[in-house]
Short mmCIF file of C-alpha atoms in Angstrom, two decimals:
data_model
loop_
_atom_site.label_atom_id
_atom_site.label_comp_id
_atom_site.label_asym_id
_atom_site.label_seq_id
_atom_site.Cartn_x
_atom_site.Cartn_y
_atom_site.Cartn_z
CA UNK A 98 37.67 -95.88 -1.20
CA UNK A 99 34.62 -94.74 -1.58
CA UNK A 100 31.82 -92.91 0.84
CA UNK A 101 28.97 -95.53 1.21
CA UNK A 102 26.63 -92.89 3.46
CA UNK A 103 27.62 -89.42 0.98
CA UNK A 104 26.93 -92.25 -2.07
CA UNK A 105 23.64 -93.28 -0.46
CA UNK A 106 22.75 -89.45 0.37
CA UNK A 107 23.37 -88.41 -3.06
CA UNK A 108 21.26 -90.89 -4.24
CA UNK A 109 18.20 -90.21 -1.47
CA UNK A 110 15.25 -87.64 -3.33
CA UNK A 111 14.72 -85.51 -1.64
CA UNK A 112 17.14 -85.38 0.80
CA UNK A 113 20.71 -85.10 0.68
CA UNK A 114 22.79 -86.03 3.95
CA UNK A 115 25.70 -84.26 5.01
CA UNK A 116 28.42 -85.62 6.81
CA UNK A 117 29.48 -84.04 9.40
CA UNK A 118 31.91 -85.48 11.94
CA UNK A 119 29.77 -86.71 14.74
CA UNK A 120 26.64 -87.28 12.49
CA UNK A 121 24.21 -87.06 9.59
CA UNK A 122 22.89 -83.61 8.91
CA UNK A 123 19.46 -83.98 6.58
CA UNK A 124 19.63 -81.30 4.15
CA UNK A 125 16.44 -80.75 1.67
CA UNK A 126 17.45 -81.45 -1.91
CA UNK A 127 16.06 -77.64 -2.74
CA UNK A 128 18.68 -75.93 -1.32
CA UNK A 129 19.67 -72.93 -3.25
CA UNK A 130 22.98 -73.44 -5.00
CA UNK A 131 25.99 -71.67 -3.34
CA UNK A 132 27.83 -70.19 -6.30
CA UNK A 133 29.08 -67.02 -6.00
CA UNK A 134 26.47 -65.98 -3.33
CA UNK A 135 27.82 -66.26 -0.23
CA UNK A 136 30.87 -63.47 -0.21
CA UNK A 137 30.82 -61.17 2.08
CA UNK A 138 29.85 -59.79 6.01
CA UNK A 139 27.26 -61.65 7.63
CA UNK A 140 25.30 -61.20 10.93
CA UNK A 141 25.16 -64.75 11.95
CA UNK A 142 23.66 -65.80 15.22
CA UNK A 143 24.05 -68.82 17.72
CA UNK A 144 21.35 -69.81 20.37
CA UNK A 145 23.35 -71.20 24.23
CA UNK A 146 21.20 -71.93 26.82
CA UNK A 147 17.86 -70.19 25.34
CA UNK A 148 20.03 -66.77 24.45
CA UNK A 149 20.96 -65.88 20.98
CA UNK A 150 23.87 -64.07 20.48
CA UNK A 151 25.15 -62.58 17.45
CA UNK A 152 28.52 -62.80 15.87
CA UNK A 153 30.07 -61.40 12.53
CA UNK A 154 30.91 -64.19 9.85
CA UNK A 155 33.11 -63.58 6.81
CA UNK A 156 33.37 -65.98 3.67
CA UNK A 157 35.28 -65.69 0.51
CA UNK A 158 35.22 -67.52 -2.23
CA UNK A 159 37.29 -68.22 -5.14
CA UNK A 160 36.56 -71.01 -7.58
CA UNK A 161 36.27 -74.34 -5.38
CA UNK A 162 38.26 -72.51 -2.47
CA UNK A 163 36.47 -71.08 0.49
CA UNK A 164 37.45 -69.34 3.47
CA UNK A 165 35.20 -68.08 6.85
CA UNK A 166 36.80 -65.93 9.18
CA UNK A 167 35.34 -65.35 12.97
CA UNK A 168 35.93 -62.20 14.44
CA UNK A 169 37.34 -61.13 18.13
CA UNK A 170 36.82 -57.55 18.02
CA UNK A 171 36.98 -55.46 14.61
CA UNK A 172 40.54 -56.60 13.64
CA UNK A 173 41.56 -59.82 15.26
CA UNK A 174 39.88 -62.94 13.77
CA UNK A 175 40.06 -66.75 13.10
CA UNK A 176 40.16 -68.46 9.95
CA UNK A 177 38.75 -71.98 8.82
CA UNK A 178 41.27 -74.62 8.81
CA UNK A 179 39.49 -75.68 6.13
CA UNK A 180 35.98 -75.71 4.08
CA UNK A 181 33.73 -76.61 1.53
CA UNK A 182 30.68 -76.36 -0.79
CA UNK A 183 29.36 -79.76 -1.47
CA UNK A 184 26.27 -79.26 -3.68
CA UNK A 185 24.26 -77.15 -1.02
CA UNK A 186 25.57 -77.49 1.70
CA UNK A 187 28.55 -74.64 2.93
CA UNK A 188 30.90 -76.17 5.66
CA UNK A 189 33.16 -74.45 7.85
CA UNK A 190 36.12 -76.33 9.92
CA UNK A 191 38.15 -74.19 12.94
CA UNK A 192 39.73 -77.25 13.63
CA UNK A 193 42.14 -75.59 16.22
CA UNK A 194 38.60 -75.18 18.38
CA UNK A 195 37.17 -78.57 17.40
CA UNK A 196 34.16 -76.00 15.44
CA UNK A 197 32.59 -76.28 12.77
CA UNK A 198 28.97 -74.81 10.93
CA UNK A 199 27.33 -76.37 8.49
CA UNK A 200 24.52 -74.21 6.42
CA UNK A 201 21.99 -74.21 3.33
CA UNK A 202 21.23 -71.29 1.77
CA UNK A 203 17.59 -70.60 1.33
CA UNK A 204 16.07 -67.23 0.45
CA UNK A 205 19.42 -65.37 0.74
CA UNK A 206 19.89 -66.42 4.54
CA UNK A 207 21.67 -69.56 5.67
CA UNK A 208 20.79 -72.31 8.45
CA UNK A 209 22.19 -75.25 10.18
CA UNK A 210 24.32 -76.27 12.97
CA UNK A 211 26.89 -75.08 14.69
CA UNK A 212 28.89 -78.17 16.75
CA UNK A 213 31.50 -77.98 19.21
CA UNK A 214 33.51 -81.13 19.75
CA UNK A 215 34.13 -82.49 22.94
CA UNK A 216 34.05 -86.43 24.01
CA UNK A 217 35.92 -86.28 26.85
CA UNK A 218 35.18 -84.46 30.44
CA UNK A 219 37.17 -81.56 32.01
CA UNK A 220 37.84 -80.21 34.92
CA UNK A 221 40.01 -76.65 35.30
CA UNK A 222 39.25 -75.27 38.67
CA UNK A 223 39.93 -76.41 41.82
CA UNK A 224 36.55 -77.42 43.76
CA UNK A 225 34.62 -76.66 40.38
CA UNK A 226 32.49 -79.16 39.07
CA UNK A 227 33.62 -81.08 36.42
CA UNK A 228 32.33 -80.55 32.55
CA UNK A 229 30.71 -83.51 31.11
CA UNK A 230 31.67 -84.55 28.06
CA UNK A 231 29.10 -83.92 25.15
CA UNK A 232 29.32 -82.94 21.67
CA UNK A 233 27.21 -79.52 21.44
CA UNK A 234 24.84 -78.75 18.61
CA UNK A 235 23.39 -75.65 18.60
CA UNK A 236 20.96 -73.41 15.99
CA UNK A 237 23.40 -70.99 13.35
CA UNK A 238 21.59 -68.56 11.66
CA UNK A 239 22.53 -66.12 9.36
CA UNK A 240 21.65 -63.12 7.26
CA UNK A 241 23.07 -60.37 5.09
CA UNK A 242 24.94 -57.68 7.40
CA UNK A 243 23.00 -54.60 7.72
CA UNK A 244 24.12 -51.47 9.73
CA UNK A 245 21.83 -50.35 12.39
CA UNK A 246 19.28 -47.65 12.00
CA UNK A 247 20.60 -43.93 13.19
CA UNK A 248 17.15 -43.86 15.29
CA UNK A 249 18.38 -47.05 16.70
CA UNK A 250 21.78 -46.07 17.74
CA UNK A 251 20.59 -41.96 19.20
CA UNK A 252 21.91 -40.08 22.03
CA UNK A 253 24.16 -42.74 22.96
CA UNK A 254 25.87 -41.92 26.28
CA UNK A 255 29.73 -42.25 27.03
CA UNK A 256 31.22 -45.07 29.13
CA UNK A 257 35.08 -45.14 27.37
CA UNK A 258 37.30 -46.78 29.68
CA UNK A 259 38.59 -48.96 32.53
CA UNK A 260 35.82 -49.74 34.85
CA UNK A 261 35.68 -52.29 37.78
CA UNK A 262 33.16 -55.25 38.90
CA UNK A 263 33.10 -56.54 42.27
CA UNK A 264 33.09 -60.29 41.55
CA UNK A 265 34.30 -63.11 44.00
CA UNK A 266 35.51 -66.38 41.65
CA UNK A 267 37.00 -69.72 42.79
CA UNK A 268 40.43 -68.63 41.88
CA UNK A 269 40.29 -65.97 44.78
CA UNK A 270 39.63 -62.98 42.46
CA UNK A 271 37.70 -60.07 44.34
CA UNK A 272 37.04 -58.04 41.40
CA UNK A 273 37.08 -58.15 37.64
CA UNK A 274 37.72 -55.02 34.84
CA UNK A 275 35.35 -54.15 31.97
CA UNK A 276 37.32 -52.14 29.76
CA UNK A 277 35.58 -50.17 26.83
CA UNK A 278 36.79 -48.62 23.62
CA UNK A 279 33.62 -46.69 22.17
CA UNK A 280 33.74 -44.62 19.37
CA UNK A 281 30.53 -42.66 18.63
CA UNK A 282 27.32 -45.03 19.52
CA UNK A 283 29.67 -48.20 18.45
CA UNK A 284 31.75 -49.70 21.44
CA UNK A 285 34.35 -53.09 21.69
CA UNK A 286 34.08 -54.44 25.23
CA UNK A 287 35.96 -57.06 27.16
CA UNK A 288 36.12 -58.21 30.69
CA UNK A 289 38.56 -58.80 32.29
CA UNK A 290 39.87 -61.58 34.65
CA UNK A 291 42.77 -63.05 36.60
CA UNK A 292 43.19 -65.97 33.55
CA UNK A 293 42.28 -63.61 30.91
CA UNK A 294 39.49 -61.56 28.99
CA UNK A 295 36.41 -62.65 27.14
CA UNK A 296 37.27 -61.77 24.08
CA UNK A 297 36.01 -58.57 22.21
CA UNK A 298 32.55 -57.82 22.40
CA UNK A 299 31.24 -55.66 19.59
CA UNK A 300 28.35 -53.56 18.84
CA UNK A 301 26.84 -50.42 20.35
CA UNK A 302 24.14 -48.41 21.91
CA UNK A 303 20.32 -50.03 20.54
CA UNK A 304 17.53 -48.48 22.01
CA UNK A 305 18.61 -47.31 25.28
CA UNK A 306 21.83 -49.36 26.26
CA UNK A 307 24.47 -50.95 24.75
CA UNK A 308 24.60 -54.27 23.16
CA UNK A 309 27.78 -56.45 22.14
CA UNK A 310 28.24 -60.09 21.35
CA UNK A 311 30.94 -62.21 20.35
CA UNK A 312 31.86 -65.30 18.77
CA UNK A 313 35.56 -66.55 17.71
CA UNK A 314 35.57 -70.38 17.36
CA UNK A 315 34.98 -70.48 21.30
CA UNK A 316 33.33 -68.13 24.13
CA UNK A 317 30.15 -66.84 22.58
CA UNK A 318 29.23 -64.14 24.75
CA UNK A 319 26.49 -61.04 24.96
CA UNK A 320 26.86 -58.04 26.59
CA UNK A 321 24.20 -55.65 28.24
CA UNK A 322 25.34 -52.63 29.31
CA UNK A 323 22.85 -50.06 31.23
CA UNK A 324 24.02 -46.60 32.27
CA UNK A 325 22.40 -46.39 36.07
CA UNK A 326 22.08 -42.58 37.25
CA UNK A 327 24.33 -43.27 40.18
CA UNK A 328 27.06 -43.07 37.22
CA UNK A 329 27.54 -46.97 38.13
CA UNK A 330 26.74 -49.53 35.25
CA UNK A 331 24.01 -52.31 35.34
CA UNK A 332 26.27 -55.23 33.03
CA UNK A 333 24.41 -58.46 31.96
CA UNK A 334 26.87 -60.88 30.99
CA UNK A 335 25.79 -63.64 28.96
CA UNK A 336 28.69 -65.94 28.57
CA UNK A 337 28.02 -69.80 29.87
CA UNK A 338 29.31 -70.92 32.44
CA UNK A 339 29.46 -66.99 33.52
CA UNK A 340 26.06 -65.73 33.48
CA UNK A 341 25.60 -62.87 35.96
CA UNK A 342 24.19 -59.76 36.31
CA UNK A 343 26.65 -57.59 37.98
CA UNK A 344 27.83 -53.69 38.44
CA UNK A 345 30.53 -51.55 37.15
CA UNK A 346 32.21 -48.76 39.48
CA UNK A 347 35.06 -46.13 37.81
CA UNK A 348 38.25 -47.08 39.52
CA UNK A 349 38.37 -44.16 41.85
CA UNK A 350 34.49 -44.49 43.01
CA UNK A 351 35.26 -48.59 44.13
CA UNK A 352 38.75 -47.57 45.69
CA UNK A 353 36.01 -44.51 47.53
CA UNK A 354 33.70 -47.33 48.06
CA UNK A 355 36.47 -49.46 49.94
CA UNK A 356 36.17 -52.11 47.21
CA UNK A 357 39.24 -54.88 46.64
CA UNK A 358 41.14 -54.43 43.32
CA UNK A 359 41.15 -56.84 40.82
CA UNK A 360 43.89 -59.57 41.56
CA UNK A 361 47.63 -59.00 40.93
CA UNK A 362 48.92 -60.59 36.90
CA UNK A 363 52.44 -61.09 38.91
CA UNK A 364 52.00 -62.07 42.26
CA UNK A 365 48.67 -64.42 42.24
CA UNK A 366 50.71 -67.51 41.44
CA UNK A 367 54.26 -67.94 43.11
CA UNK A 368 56.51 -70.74 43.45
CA UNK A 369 57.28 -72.90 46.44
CA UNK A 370 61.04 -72.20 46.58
CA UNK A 371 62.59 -69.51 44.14
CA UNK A 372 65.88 -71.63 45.00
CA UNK A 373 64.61 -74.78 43.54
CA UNK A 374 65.38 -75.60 39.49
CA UNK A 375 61.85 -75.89 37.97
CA UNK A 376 61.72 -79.17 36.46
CA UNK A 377 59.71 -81.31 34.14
CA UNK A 378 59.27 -83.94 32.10
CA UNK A 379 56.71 -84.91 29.75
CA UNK A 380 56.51 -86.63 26.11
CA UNK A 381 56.41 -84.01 23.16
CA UNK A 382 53.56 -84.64 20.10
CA UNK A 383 56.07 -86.91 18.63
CA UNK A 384 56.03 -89.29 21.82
CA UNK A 385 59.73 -88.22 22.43
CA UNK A 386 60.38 -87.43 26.20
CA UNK A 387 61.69 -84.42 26.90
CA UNK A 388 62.72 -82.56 30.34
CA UNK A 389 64.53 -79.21 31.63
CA UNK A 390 67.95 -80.99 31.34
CA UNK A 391 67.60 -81.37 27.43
CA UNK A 392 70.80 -79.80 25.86
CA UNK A 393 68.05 -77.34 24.34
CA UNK A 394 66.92 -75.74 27.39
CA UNK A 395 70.34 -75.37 28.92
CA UNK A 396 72.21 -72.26 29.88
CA UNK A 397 68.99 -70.56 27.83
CA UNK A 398 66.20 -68.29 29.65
CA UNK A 399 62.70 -70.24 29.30
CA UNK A 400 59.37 -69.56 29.14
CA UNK A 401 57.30 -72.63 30.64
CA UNK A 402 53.74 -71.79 29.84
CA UNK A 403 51.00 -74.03 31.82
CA UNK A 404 48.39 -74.05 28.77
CA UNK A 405 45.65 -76.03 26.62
CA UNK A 406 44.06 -75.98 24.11
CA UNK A 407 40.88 -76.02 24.68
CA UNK A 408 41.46 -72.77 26.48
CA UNK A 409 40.35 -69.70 24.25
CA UNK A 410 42.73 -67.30 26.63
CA UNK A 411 45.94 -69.75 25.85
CA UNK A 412 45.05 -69.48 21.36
CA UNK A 413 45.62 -65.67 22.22
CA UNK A 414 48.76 -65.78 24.44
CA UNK A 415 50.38 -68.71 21.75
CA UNK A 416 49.95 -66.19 19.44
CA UNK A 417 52.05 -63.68 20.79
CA UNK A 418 54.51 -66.46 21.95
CA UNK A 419 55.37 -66.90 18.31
CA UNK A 420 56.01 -63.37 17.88
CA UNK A 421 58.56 -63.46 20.85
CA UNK A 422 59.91 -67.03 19.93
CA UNK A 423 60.85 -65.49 16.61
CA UNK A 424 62.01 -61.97 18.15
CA UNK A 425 64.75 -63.40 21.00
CA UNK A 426 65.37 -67.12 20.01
CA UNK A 427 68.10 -65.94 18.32
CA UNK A 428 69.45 -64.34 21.49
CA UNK A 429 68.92 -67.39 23.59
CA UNK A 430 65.41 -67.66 24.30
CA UNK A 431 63.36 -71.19 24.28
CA UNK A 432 59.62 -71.64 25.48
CA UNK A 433 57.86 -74.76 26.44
CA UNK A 434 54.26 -75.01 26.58
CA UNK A 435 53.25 -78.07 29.14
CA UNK A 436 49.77 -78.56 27.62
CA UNK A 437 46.84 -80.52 29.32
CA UNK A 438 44.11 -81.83 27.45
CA UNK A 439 40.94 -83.53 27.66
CA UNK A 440 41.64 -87.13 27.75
CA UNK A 441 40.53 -87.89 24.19
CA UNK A 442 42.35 -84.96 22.94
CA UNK A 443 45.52 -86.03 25.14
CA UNK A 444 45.39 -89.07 23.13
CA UNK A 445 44.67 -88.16 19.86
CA UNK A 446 45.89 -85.13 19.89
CA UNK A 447 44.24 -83.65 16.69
CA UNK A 448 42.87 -80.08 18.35
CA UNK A 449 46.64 -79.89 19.55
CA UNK A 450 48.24 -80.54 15.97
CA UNK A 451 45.64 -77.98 14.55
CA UNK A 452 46.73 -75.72 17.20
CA UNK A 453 50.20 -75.82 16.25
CA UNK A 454 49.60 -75.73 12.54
CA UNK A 455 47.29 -72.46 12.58
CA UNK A 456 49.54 -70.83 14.63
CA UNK A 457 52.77 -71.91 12.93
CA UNK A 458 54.23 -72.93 16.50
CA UNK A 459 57.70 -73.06 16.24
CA UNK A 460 58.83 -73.77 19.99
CA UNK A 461 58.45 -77.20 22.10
CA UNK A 462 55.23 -78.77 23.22
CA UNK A 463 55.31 -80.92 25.35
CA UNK A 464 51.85 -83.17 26.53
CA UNK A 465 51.58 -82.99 30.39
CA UNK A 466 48.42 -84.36 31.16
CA UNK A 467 45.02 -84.03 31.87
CA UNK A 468 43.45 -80.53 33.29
CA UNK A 469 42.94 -81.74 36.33
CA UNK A 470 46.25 -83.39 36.76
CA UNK A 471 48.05 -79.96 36.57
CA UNK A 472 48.33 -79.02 40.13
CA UNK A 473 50.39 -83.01 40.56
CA UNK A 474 52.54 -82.50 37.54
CA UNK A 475 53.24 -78.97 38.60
CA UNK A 476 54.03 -78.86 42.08
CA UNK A 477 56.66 -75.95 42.34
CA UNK A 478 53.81 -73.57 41.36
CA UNK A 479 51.60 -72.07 44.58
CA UNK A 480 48.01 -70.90 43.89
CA UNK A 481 48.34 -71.69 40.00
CA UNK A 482 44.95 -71.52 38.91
CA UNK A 483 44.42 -69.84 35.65
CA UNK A 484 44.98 -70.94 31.66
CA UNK A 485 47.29 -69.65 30.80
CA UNK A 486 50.13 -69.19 33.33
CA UNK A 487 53.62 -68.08 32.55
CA UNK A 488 56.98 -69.10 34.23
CA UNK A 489 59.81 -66.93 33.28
CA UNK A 490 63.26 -69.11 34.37
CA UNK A 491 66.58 -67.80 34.62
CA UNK A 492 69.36 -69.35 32.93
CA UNK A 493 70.12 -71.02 35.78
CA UNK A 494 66.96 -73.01 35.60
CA UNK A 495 65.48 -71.27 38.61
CA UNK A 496 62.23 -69.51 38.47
CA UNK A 497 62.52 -65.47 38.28
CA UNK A 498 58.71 -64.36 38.01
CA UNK A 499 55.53 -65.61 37.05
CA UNK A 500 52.56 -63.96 35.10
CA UNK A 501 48.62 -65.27 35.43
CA UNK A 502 46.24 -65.36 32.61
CA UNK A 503 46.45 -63.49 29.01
CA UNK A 504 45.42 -60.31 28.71
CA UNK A 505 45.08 -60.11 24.92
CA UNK A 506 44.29 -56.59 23.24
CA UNK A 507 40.51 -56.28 23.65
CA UNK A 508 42.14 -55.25 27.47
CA UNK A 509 43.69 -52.21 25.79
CA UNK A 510 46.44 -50.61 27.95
CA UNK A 511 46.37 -54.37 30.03
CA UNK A 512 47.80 -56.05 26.74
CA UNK A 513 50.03 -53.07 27.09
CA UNK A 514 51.45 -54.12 30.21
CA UNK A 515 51.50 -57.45 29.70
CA UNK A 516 53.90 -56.96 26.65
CA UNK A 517 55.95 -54.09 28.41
CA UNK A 518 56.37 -57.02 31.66
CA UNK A 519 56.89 -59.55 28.99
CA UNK A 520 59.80 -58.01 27.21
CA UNK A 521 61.80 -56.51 29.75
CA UNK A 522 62.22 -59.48 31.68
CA UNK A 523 63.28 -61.47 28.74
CA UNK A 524 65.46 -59.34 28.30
CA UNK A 525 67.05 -58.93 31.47
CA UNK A 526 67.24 -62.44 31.63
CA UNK A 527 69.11 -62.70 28.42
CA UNK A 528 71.65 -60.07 29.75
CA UNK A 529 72.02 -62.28 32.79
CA UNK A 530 75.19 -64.17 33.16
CA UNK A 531 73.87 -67.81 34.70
CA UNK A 532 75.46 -71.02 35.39
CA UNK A 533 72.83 -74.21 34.55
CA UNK A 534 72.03 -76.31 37.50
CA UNK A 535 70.85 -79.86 37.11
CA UNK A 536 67.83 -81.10 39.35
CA UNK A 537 70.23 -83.42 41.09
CA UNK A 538 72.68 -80.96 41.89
CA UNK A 539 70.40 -78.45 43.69
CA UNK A 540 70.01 -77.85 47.41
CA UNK A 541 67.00 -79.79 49.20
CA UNK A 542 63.66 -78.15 48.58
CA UNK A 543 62.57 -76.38 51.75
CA UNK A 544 59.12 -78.44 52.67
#
C-alpha cells in the first residue's frame, strides 16, 4: 500500500516531508545529496534543558546500507537498529532506546532532530515524582570531527583515579565515586552510583579544566571538572534529572574528613527471609505464563534480575548476562529478567523486542509490570531500589545474595569486582548439591 503523506511530500516544491514516527519533519528540497559524504567520525551535539553537550557519531555507508554507531567511552558503542537515506534526508533508528536522529546535510554539517520516544509516564523511585509522559525533540547538530588544538589541551594536570562525592539520593546513598582513566590531557570519566554509572564521559583538559560529554542512545551527560588547590575537585554534572554541582575528595582525604562511603553493591538490598523460595510469576513476550516452578528453573541456580528497559544501566548489565548465559548454561545456569515497563511499552512491547533482538537475548523474559508496581510484585526483596538488581538463588530456590545496580566498565576496577562477585558465586552455586522446594512446600514466611 502505498504512503499517501511521503507521496504528497515528494510531490510538495520546495519542501519535502519526512516521516518520522511521531510526526512530519519539513525538510527544504535543497538539501545536499548524501552520497558517499557522510562516512566517518563526527562531533555531533544535542541541546537538554538549554546545555549542549557533545557526543561522537559514526556512520558507514555501503551502497543503500547505512550504519551509525553511538559511543560509551572510546570502545563500547551502540549501533542503529536500522537506517536510511531517503533523498536528503539521513535517518538513524536505536530502536532498543526508542531514538532516533533525523538530519540534512548542508554545507558539509548536518541538522535536525533528535527524538526520544516515550508516551507513557514513569515512576522508578520511591517518593520521586513521577515522569510525565512526552515525546522529546531536541536540536542535533553535527560537524566533521576535528582534534583539539595542543594550545587548547596545555599543562593539563593529573586527576587518574577513584575519587569520592558526598551526595545524599533517595535510595539512601551517602556518597557517589567519580572514577577517571586519563591518559595525557585526554580523560574517560564515569560516576558512579548505587544503580549504576553514567556511562563514559569522554574528552579532556580545554582551557583550564576538563571537559567530557556523552551520548549512547540514552543519558546525555557533560562533565566539568575543576582542579581546586585544596587538591579537592569542583565537578559540574550536567546530566538531567542529575544536575549538580558537587565535590570530589581522594578516598583517604573523605575517610580523614569523617565522610560516609559510598553504599554497599551486596548488602543495600536484602531479602525478607533467606528461608523463603523466591517466587514469581509473570507472562513472558509470548503471553505464556511462566513462574519459579517451571520444569526450566528447577534444581538449576538462577539469576532473577529486577530490570527495564528503559533503564540505560540494565542495556549494560543484559549485555554481560548473555556472556554468562552462554558461559554456565551448559552447567546448569538459567536467568530471568522480570522487566517493568512503561505502560505503553508493557503493552506493546516493541522497545522490549528490540532489546532482545540487539542483544541476542537468549534467556527468559518475563513482563512483570509497571515501574512503579515493582516493590508489590516483588515483595521478598527489602530496600530494592535500583535498575538493575540481581538475585542470585540457590538450587534450592532460596535466595543466596543479592547485587544492586551495574557497574559497567567505564567504573574500571568496579566492573572488576562486579564480574569477580559475579562468577564465583555462580559457581559455587553450581557446585552446590540442592534439593528444589516448591512454594507450597516451604515453611511459613516469618512476618
Amino acid at each position: 500500500m502505498k504512503n499517501p503523506i511521503r507521496n504528497l511530500a515528494k510531490a510538495a516544491s520546495p519542501i519535502f516531508a519526512f516521516v518520522l514516527g511521531v510526526g512530519v519533519l519539513a525538510i527544504p528540497a535543497r538539501a545536499e545529496s548524501l552520497a558517499g559524504k557522510l562516512d566517518g567520525r563526527w562531533t555531533a551535539t544535542v541541546r537538554e534543558g538549554g546545555i549542549v553537550i557533545p557526543f561522537r557519531l559514526d556512520i558507514s555507508t555501503k551502497g543503500d546500507q547505512v550504519v551509525g554507531k553511538l559511543y560509551n567511552g572510546d570502545e563500547d558503542f551502540e549501533t542503529t537498529t536500522s537506517a536510511s537515506i531517503d533523498g536528503g534526508a539521513l535517518q538513524l533508528n536505536f530502536e532498543h532506546y526508542l531514538t532516533s536522529i533525523t538530519a540534512t546535510l548542508k554545507e558539509g554539517e548536518l541538522d535536525g532532530q533528535l527524538v526520544v520516544t516515550r508516551r507513557s509516564a514513569i515512576n522508578i523511585t520511591p517518593g520521586a515524582a513521577e515522569r510525565k509522559a512526552s515525546d522529546s525533540s531536541k536540536a542535533f547538530h553535527a560537524k566533521r570531527y576535528e582534534a583539539p588544538s595542543a594550545a587548547e589541551t596545555a599543562n593539563a594536570p593529573s586527576i587518574d583515579g577513584v575519587w569520592e562525592i558526598p551526595h545524599e539520593s533517595p535510595k539512601g546513598e551517602k556518597a557517589w565515586r567519580l572514577i577517571v582513566k586519563q591518559k595525557g590531557s585526554e580523560i574517560s570519566a564515569t560516576i558512579l552510583r548505587v544503580d549504576g554509572d553514567t556511562g563514559a564521559l569522554t574528552g579532556g583538559w580545554r582551557n583550564g579544566k576538563f571537559v567530557a560529554s556523552h551520548f549512547d542512545g540514552a543519558r546525555p551527560g557533560l562533565l566539568e571538572i575543576t582542579p581546586q588547590q585544596d587538591g579537592s575537585l569542583q565537578v559540574d554534572l550536567k546530566a538531567e534529572p542529575r544536575n549538580a554541582v558537587l565535590t570530589a575528595y581522594r578516598p583517604e582525604v573523605a575517610r580523614a574528613k569523617g565522610l560516609p562511603e559510598p553504599a554497599n553493591y551486596l548488602t543495600h538490598t536484602t531479602v525478607r527471609d533467606p528461608n523463603e523460595v523466591f517466587t514469581y510469576s509473570f507472562p513472558d513476550i509470548h503471553g505464556k505464563l511462566i513462574s519459579n516452578e517451571d520444569p526450566k528453573f528447577k534444581g538449576k541456580v538462577v539469576l532473577a534480575i529486577v530490570t527495564g528497559t528503559w533503564c540505560p544501566n540494565c542495556h549494560d548489565e543484559a549485555k554481560y548476562l548473555v556472556e554468562l548465559y552462554q558461559k554456565y548454561h551448559s552447567q546448569g545456569l538459567e536467568i530471568v529478567a522480570l522487566d517493568f515497563e512503561e505502560a505503553d511499552q508493557r503493552d506493546s512491547l516493541t522497545r522490549v523486542n528490540a532489546f532482545i533482538k540487539q542483544y541476542k537475548v537468549p534467556y527468559t523474559y518475563l513482563i512483570a509490570g509497571t515501574p512503579d508496581e515493582m516493590w508489590d510484585k516483588v515483595p521478598q526483596a527489602v530496600n530494592l531500589n535500583t535498575w538493575p538488581a540481581t538475585l542470585f538463588i540457590g538450587r534450592d530456590g532460596r535466595v543466596k545474595g543479592t547485587y544492586s545496580g551495574f557497574a559497567a566498565p567505564p567504573s574500571g576496577q568496579y566492573n572488576t569486582e562486579l564480574k569477580t562477585e559475579f562468577t564465583s558465586k555462580i559457581e559455587r552455586l553450581l557446585g552446590e548439591q540442592g534439593e528444589h522446594i516448591t512454594a507450597s512446600a516451604q515453611p511459613a514466611a516469618r512476618q
